[in-house]
Short mmCIF file of C-alpha atoms and ligand atoms in Angstrom, two decimals:
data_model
loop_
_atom_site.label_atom_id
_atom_site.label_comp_id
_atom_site.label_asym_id
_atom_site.label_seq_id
_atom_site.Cartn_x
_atom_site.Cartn_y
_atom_site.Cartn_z
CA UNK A 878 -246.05 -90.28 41.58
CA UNK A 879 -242.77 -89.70 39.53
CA UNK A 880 -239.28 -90.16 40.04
CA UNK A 881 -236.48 -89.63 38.78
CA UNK A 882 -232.29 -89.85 39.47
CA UNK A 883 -229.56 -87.71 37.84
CA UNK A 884 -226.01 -89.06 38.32
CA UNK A 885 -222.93 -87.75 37.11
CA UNK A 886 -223.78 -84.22 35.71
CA UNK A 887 -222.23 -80.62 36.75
CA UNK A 888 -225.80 -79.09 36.65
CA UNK A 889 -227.66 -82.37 37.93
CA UNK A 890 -230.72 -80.70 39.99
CA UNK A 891 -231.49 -78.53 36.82
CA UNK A 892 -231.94 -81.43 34.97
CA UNK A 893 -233.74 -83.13 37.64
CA UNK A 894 -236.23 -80.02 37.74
CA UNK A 895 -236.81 -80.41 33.64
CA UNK A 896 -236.97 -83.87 34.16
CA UNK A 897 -239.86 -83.44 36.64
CA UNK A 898 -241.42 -80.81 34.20
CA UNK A 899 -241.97 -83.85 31.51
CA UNK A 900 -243.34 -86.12 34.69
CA UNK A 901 -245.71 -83.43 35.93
CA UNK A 902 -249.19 -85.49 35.21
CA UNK A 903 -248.37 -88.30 37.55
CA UNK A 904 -248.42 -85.96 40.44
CA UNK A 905 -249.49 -82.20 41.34
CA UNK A 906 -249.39 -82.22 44.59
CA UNK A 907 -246.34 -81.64 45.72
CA UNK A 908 -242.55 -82.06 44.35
CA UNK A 909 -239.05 -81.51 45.88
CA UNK A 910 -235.68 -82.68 44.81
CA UNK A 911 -232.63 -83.35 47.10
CA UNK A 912 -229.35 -83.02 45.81
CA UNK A 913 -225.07 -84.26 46.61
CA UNK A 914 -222.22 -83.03 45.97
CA UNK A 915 -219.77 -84.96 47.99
CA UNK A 916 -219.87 -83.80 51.11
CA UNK A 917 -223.50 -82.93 52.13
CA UNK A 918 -227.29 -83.19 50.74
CA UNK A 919 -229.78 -80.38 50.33
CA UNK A 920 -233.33 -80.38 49.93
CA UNK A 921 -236.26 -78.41 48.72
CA UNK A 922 -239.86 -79.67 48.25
CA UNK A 923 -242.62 -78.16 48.54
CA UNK A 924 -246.95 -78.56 47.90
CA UNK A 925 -247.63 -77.42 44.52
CA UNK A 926 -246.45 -77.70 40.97
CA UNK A 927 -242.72 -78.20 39.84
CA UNK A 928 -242.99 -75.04 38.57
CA UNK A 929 -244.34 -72.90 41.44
CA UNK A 930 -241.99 -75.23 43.93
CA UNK A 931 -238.38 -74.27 42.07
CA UNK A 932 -236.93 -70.69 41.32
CA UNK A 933 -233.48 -70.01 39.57
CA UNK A 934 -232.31 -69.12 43.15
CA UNK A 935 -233.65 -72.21 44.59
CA UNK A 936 -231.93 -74.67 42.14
CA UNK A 937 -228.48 -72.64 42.62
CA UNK A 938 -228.68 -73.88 45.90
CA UNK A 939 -229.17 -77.58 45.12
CA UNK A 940 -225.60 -77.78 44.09
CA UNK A 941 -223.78 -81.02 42.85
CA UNK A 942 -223.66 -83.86 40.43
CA UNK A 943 -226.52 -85.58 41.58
CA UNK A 944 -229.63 -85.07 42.37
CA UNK A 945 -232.76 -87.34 42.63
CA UNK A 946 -237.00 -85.81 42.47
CA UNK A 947 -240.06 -86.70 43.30
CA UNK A 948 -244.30 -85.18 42.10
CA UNK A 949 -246.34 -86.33 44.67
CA UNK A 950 -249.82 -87.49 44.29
CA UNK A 951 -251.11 -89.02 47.60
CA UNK A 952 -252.03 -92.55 47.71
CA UNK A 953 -250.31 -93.59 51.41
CA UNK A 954 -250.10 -91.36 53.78
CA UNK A 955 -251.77 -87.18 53.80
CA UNK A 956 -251.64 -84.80 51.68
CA UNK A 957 -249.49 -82.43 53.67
CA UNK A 958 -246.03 -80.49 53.20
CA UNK A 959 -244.22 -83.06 55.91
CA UNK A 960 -245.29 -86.04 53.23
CA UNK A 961 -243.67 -84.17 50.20
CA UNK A 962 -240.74 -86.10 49.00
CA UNK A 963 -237.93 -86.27 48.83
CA UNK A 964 -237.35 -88.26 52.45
CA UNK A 965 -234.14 -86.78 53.98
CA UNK A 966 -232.66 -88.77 56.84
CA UNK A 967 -229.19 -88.15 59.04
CA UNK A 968 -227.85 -91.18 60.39
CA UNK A 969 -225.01 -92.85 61.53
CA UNK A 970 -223.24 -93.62 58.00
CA UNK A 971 -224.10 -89.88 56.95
CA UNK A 972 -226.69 -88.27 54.85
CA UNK A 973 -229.53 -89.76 52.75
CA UNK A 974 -233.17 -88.78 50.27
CA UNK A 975 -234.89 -91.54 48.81
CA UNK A 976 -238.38 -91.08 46.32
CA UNK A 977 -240.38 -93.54 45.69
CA UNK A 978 -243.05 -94.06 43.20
CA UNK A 979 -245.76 -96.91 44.61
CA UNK A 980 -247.39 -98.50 47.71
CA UNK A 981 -246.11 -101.23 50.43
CA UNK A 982 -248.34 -103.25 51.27
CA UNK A 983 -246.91 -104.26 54.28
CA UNK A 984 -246.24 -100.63 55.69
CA UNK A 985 -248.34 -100.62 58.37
CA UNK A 986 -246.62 -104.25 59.93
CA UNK A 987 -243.08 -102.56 59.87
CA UNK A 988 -244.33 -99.05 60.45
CA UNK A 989 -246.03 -100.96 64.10
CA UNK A 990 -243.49 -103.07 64.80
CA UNK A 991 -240.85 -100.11 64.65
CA UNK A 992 -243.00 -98.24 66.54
CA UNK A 993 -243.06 -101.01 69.51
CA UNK A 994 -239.20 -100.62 69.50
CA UNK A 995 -239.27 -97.05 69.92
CA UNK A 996 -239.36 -95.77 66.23
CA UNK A 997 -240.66 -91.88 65.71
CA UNK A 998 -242.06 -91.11 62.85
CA UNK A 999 -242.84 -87.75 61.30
CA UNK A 1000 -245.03 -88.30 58.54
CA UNK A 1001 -247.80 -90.99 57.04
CA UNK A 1002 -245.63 -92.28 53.91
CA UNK A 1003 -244.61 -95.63 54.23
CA UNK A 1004 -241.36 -94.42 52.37
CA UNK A 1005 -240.30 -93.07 56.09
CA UNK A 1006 -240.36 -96.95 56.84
CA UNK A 1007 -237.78 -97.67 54.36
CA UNK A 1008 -235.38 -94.71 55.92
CA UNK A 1009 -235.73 -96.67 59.46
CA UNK A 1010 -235.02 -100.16 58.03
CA UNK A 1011 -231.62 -98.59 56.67
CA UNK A 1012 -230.69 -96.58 59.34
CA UNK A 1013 -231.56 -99.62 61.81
CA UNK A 1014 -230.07 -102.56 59.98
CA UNK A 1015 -227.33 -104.10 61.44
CA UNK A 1016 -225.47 -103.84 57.83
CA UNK A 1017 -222.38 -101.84 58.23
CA UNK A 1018 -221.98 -100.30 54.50
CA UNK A 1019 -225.06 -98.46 52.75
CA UNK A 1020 -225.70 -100.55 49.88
CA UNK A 1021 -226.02 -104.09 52.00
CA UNK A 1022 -228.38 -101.96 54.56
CA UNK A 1023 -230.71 -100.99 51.35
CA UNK A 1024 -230.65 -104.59 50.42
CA UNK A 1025 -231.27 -105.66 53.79
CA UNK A 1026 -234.29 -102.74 53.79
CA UNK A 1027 -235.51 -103.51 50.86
CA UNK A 1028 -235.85 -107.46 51.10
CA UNK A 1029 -238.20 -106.65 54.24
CA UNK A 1030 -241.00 -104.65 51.87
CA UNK A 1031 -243.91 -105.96 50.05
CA UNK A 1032 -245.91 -104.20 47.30
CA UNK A 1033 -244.71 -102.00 44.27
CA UNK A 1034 -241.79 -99.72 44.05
CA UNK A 1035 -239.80 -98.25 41.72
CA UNK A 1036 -237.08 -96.29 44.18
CA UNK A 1037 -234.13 -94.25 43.81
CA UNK A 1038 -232.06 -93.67 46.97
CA UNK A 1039 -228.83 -90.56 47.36
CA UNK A 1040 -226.41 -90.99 49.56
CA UNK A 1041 -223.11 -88.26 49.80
CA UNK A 1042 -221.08 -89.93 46.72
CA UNK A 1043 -223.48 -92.74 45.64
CA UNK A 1044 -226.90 -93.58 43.41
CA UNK A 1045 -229.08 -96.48 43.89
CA UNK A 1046 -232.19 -97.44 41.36
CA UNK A 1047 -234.44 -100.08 42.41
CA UNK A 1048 -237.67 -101.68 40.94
CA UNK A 1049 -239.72 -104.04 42.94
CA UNK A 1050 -240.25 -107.60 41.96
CA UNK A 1051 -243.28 -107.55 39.86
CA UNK A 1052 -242.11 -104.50 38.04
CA UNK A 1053 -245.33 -102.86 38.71
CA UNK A 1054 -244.51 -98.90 38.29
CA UNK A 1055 -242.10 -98.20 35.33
CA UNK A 1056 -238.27 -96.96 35.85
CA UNK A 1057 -235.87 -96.63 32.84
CA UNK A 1058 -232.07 -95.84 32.42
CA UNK A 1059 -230.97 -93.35 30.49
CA UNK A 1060 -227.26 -91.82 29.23
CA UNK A 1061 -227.25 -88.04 29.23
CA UNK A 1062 -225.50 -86.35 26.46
CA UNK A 1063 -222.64 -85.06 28.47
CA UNK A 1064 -221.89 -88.21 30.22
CA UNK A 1065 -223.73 -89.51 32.98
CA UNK A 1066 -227.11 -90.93 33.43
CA UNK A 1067 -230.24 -90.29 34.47
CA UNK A 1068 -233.21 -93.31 35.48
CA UNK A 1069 -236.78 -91.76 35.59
CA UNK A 1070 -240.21 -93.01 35.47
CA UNK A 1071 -241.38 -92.05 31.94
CA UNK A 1072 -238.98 -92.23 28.76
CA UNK A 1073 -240.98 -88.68 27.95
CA UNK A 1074 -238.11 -87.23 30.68
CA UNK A 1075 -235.13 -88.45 28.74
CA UNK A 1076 -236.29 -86.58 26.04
CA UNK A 1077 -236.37 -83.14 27.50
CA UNK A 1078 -233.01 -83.57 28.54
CA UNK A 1079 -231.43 -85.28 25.75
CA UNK A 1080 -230.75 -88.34 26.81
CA UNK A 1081 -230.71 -91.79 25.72
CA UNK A 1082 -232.58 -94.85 26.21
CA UNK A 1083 -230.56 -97.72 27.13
CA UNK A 1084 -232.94 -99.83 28.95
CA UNK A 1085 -235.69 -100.13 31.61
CA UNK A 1086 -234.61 -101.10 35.30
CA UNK A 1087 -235.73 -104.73 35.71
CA UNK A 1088 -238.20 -106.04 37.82
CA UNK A 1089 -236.17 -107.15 41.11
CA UNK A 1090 -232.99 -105.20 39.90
CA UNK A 1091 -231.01 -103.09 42.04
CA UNK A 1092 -228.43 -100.72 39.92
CA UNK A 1093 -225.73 -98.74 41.57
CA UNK A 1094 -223.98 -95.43 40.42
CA UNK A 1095 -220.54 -94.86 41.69
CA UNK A 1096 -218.06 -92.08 40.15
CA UNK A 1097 -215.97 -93.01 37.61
CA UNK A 1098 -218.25 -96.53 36.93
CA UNK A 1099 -220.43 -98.26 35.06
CA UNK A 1100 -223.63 -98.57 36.72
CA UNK A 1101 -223.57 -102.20 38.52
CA UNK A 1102 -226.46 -104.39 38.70
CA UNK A 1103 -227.21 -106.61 41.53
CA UNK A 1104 -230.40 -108.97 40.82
CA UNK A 1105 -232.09 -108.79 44.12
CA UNK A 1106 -235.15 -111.01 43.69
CA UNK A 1107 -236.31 -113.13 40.61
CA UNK A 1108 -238.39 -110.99 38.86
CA UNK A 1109 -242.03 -112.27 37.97
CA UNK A 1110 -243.29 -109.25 36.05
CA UNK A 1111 -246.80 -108.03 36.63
CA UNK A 1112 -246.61 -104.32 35.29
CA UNK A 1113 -249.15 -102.00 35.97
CA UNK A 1114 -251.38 -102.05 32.72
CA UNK A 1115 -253.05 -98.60 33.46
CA UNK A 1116 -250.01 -96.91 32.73
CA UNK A 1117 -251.04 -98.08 28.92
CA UNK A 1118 -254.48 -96.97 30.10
CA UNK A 1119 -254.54 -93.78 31.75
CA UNK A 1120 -251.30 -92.88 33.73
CA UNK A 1121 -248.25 -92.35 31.45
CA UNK A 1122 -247.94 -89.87 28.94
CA UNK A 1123 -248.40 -90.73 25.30
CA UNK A 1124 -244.77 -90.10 24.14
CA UNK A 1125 -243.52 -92.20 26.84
CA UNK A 1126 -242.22 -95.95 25.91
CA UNK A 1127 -243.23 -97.74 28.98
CA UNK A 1128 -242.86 -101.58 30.14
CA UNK A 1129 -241.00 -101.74 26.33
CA UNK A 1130 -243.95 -100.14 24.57
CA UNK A 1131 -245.25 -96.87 22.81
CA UNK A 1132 -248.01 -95.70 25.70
CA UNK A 1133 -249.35 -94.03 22.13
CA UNK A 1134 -249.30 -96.90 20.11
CA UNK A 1135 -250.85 -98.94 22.67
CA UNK A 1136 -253.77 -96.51 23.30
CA UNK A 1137 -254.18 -96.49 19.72
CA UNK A 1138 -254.91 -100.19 19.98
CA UNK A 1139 -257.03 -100.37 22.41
CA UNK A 1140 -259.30 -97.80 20.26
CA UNK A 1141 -258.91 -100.28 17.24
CA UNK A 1142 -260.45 -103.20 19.62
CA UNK A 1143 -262.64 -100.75 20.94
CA UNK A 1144 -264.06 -99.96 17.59
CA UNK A 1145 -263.87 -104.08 16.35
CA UNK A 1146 -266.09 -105.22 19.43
CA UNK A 1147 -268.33 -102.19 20.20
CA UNK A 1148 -269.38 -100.78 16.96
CA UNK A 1149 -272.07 -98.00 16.69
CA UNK A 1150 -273.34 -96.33 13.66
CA UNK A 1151 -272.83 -92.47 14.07
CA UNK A 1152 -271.23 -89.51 12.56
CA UNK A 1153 -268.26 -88.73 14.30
CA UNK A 1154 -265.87 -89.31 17.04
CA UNK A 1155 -264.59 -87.26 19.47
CA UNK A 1156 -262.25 -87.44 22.09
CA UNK A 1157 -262.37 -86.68 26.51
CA UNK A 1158 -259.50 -84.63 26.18
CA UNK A 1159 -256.47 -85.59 26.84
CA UNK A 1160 -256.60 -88.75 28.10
CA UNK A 1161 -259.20 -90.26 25.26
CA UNK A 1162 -257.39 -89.17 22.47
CA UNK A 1163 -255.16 -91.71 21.03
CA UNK A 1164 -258.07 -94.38 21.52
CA UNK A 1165 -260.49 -92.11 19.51
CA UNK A 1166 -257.78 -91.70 16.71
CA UNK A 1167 -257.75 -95.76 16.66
CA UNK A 1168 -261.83 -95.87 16.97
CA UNK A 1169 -262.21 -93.10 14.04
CA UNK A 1170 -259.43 -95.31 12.02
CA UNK A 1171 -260.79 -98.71 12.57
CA UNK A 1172 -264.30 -97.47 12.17
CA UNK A 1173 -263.91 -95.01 9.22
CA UNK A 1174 -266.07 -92.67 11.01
CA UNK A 1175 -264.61 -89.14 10.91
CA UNK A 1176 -262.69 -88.03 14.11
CA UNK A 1177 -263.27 -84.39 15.20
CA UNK A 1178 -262.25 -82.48 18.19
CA UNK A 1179 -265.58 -82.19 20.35
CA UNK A 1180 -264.69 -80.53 23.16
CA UNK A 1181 -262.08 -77.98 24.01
CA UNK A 1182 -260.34 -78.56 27.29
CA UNK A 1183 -258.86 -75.74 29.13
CA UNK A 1184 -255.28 -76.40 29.73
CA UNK A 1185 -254.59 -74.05 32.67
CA UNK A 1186 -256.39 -76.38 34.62
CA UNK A 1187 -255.04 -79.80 36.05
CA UNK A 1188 -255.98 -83.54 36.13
CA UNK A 1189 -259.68 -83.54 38.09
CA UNK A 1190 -259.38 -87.43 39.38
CA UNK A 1191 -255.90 -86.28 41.59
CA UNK A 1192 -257.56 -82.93 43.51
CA UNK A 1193 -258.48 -84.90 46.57
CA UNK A 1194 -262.44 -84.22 47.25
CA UNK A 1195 -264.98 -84.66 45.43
CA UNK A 1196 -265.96 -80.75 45.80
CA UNK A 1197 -263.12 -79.53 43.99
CA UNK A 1198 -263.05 -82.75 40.94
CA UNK A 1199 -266.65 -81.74 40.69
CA UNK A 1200 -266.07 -77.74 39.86
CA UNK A 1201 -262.72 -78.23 38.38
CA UNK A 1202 -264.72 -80.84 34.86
CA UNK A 1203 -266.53 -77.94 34.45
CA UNK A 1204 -263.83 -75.44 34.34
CA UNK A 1205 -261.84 -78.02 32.32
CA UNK A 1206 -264.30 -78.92 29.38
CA UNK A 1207 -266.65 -76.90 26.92
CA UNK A 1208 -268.24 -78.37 23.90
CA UNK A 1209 -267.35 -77.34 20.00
CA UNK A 1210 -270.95 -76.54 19.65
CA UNK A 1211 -270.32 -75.58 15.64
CA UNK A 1212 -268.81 -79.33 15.24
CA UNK A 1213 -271.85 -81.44 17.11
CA UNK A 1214 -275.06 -79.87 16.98
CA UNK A 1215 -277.29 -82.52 15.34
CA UNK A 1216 -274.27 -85.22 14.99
CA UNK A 1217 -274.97 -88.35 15.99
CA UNK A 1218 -271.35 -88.65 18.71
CA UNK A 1219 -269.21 -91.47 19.50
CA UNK A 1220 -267.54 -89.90 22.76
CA UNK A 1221 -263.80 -91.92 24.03
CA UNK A 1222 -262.54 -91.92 26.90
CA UNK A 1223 -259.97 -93.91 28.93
CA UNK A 1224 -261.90 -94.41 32.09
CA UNK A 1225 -264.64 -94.68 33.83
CA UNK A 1226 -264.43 -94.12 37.74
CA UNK A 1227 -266.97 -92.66 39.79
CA UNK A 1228 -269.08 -91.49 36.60
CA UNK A 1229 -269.36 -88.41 37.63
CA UNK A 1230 -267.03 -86.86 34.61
CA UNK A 1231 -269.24 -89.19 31.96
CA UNK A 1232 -272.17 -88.14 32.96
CA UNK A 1233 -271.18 -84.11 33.20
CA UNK A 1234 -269.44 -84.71 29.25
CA UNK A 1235 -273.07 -86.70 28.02
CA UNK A 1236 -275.19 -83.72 29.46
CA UNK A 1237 -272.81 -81.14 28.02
CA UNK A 1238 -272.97 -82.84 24.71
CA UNK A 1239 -276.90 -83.09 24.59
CA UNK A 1240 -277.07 -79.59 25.55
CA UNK A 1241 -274.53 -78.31 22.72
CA UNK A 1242 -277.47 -80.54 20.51
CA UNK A 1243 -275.57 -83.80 20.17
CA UNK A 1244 -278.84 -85.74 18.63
CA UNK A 1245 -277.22 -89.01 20.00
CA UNK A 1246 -274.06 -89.91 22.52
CA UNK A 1247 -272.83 -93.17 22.25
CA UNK A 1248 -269.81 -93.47 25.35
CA UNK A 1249 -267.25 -96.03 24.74
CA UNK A 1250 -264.70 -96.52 27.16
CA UNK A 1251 -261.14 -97.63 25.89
CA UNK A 1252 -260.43 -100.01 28.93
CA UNK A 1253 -263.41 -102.48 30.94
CA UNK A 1254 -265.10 -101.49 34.15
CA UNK A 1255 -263.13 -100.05 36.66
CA UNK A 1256 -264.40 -102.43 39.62
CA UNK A 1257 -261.83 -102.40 42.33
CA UNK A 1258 -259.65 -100.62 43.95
CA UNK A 1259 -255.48 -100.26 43.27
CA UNK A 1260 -253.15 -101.01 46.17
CA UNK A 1261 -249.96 -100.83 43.90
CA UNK A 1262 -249.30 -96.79 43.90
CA UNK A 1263 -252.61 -95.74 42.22
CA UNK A 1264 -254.96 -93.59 43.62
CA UNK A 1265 -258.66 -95.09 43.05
CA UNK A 1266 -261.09 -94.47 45.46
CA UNK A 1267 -262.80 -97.68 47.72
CA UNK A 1268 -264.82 -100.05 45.61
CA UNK A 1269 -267.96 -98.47 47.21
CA UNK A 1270 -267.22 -94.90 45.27
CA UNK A 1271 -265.97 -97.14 42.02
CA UNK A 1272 -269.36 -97.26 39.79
CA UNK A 1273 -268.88 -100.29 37.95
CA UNK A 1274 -268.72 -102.20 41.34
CA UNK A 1275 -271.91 -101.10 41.96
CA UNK A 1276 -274.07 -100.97 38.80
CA UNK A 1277 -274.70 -102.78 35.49
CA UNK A 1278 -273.21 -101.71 32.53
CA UNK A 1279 -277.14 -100.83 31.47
CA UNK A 1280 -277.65 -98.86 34.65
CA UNK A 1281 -274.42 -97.03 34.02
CA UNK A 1282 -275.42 -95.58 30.83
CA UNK A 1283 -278.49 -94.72 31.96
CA UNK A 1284 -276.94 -93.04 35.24
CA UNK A 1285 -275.26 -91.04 32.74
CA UNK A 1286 -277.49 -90.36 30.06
CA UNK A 1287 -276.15 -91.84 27.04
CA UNK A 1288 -277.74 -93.70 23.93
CA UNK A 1289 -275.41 -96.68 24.47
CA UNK A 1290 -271.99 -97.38 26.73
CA UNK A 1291 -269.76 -100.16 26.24
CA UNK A 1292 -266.37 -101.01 27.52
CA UNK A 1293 -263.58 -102.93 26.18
CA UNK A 1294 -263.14 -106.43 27.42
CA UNK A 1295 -260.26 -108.04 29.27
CA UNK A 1296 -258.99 -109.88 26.54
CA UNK A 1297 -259.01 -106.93 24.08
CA UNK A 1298 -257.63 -105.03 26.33
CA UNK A 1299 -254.53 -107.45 26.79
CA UNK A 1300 -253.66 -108.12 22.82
CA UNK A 1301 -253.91 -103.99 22.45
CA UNK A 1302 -250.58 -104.03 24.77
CA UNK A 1303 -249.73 -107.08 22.85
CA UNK A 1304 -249.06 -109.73 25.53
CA UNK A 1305 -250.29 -112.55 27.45
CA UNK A 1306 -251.78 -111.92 31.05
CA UNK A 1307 -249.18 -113.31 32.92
CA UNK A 1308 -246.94 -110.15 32.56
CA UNK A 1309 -249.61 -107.85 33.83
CA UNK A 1310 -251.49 -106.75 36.97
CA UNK A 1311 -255.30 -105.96 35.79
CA UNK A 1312 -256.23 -106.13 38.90
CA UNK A 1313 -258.65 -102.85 39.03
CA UNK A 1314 -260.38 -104.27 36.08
CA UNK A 1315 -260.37 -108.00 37.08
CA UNK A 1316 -260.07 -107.81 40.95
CA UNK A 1317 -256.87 -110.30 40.46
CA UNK A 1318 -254.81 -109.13 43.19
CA UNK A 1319 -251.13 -110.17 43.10
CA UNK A 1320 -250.17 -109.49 46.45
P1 LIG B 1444 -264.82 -90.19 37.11
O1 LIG B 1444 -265.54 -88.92 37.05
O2 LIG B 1444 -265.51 -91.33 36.44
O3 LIG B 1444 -264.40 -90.50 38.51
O4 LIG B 1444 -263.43 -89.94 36.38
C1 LIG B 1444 -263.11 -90.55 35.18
C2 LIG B 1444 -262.19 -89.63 34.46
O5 LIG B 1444 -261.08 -89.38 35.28
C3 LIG B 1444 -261.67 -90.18 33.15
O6 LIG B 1444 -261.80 -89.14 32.20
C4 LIG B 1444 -260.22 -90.48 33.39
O7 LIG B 1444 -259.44 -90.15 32.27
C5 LIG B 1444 -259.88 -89.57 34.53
N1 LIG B 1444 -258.87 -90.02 35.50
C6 LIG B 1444 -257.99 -89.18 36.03
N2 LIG B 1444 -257.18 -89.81 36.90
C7 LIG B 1444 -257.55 -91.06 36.96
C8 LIG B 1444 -257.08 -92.16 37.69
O8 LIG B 1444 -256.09 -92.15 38.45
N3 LIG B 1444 -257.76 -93.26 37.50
C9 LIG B 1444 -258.79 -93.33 36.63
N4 LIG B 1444 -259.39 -94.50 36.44
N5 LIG B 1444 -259.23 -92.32 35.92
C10 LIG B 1444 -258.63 -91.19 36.07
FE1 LIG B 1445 -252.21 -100.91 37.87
FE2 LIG B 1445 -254.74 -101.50 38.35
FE3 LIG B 1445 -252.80 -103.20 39.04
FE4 LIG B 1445 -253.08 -100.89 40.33
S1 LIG B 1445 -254.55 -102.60 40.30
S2 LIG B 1445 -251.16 -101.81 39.59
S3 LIG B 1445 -253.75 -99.53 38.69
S4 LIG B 1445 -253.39 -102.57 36.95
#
């Protein structure tokens, strides 16, 4: 998912809505946006994509100076309307929408222990647990209810809460989803998932949230900072790999520059003679640029990919990610008949894209495919606010690297390794979760 918080602006939910153009790929599902302006909150989300959810006539109603929004890809709860976000709540200190981007791990203890005292609740998130801890803690002013709230969740999440007159950014302990802060160039500020947001609107960097940081926007202020917990940073390293968008600087880094180095490894510790490389569009291109350089073998674009149509891994059965690679991809027959291909891409989850690409490939006369994958085995499951499927759907937990390749049909397939994968983003383990690579679970 994506969030993001707008504080401080006349036209704050039209920059929310451009802000949540830029954060489109980390959810398609649904998006909505709740904004204040003093005296009350207003809300529209919707199933589909920001575009299709807002109208001029729908952000003219989502009047104020701030505004907070949320894309939705579903990793707790269903994929219906009532779980869109922004989560509204009327209590007894007023009005409130919080997003969040991540998972609790302890949802279901607090969603069942609410429950025993009497608790409704109207969706599957477990973001509609944090609305009940606020409106039920025996704190008297907002922000020492959200602290209160927040202190009794476990798991990642990077959070922004809107009350009436007030803006609160949060990032779990371990820092594992991104969240940066932002000035916008007419005063006020904006925090968002991906830096790729500030740029839309004009903003500038100032600095990520930290891990365990709680920052509050007031009128007329400074943001304040409250250090909630020590932070012990394990960020997500699959935002490097797969999740953020390449012109985003994430956890302090270039996502591009980092993919770029994970191609270099790539190409350092699983060489392959051949004629060219080529890209899985998007997501494989930055590593295939650092393959083709470290390598010297000449990069070409492959395979076409049809824009119109989303990311296959978030449509939510396996139906519609099967027909939707084929409607995405077609081969640049002209550029690989009779080439010997080096084929990149980011991932490998259930295969079933690999093996579609090798096929397509041989048919379009490839004479060899050589696959190499720009991050190791994917060979468990995420519980931190990624969406990969039960270790029993996740290939690598199930076969050999050998019976991988031959499950899809390629000369050779080799991954990069842990350690490579750790000095491409340039830092020592200790700072990272890698636990869908490594099944190193933090919490
Ligand atoms: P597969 O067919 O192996 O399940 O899908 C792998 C492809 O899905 C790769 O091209 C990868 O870029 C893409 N992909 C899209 N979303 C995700 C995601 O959330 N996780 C992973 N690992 N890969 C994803
Ligand atoms: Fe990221 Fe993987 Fe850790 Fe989930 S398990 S937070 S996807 S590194």
């Amino acid at each position: 998912c994506a969030v993001v918080g707008i504080y401080g602006h006349k036209e704050a939910s039209r920059l929310a809505y451009f802000a949540l153009h830029a954060l489109q790929h980390r959810g398609q599902e649904a998006a909505g946006i709740s904004s204040a302006d003093g005296e009350k909150l207003y809300t529209i989300k919707k199933r589909g994509l920001v575009m299709r959810v807002f109208d001029e006539a729908k952000l003219k109603t989502l009047s104020g100076s701030s505004a907070i929004g949320h894309t939705r890809y579903s990793t707790a709860g269903n994929d219906s309307i009532l779980d869109a976000q922004p989560v509204f709540a009327r209590y007894d200190l007023g009005e409130m929408a919080i997003v969040h981007n991540g998972n609790l791990t302890n949802a279901d203890e607090i969603r069942n222990r609410l429950i025993e005292k009497g608790a409704i609740f109207q969706t599957f998130m477990d973001t509609e647990n944090l609305i009940h801890l606020i409106a039920k803690s025996e704190q008297k002013k907002l922000l020492a209810r959200i602290i209160d709230a927040v202190q009794r969740i476990e798991g990642a999440f990077s959070l922004v809460f809107l009350s009436r007159t007030k803006m609160f950014a949060m990032r779990d302990r371990h820092g594992f989803r991104p969240l940066s802060l932002g000035l916008l160039p007419n005063g006020g500020y904006i925090v968002a998932s991906e830096t790729c947001a500030f740029d839309l609107v004009g903003a500038e960097f100032i600095r990520d949230v930290e891990p365990g940081e709680l920052l509050i926007f007031e009128e007329g202020k400074e943001p304040k900072s409250i250090k909630i917990f020590e932070p012990t940073p394990k960020h997500c390293i699959f935002e490097y790999v797969y999740f953020s968008r390449p012109d985003s600087k994430v956890f302090g880094q270039s996502v591009y520059q980092t993919r770029k180095a994970m191609g270099r490894e790539l190409a350092h510790i699983k060489p392959v003679e051949a004629d060219l490389v080529i890209p899985v569009p998007d997501g494989g291109v930055p590593a295939a640029i650092g393959y083709s350089q470290e390598s010297g073998i000449p990069y070409e674009m492959g395979i076409m990919r049809n824009h119109y149509i989303g990311r296959t891994f978030i449509e939510p059965t396996q139906e519609m990610r099967d027909l939707k690679v084929k409607m995405k991809l077609s081969p640049m027959t002209d550029i690989i008949k009779g080439k010997r291909v080096i084929v990149i891409d980011d991932s490998i989850v259930r295969g079933t894209t690999s093996r579609r690409i090798v096929r397509m490939l041989k048919e379009a006369g490839a004479s060899e495919v050589h696959m190499r994958v720009s991050s190791p085995p994917t060979t468990d499951p995420c519980y931190y606010g990624v969406d990969t499927p039960n270790k029993d759907k996740l290939i690598a937990a199930n076969m050999s690297v050998d019976a991988i390749c031959e499950f899809i049909g390629a000369d050779s397939l080799a991954y990069l390794d842990e350690a490579s994968l750790l000095r491409s983003v340039n830092t020592n383990e200790d700072n990272y979760c890698t636990a869908c690579f490594t099944g190193k679970y933090i919490v």
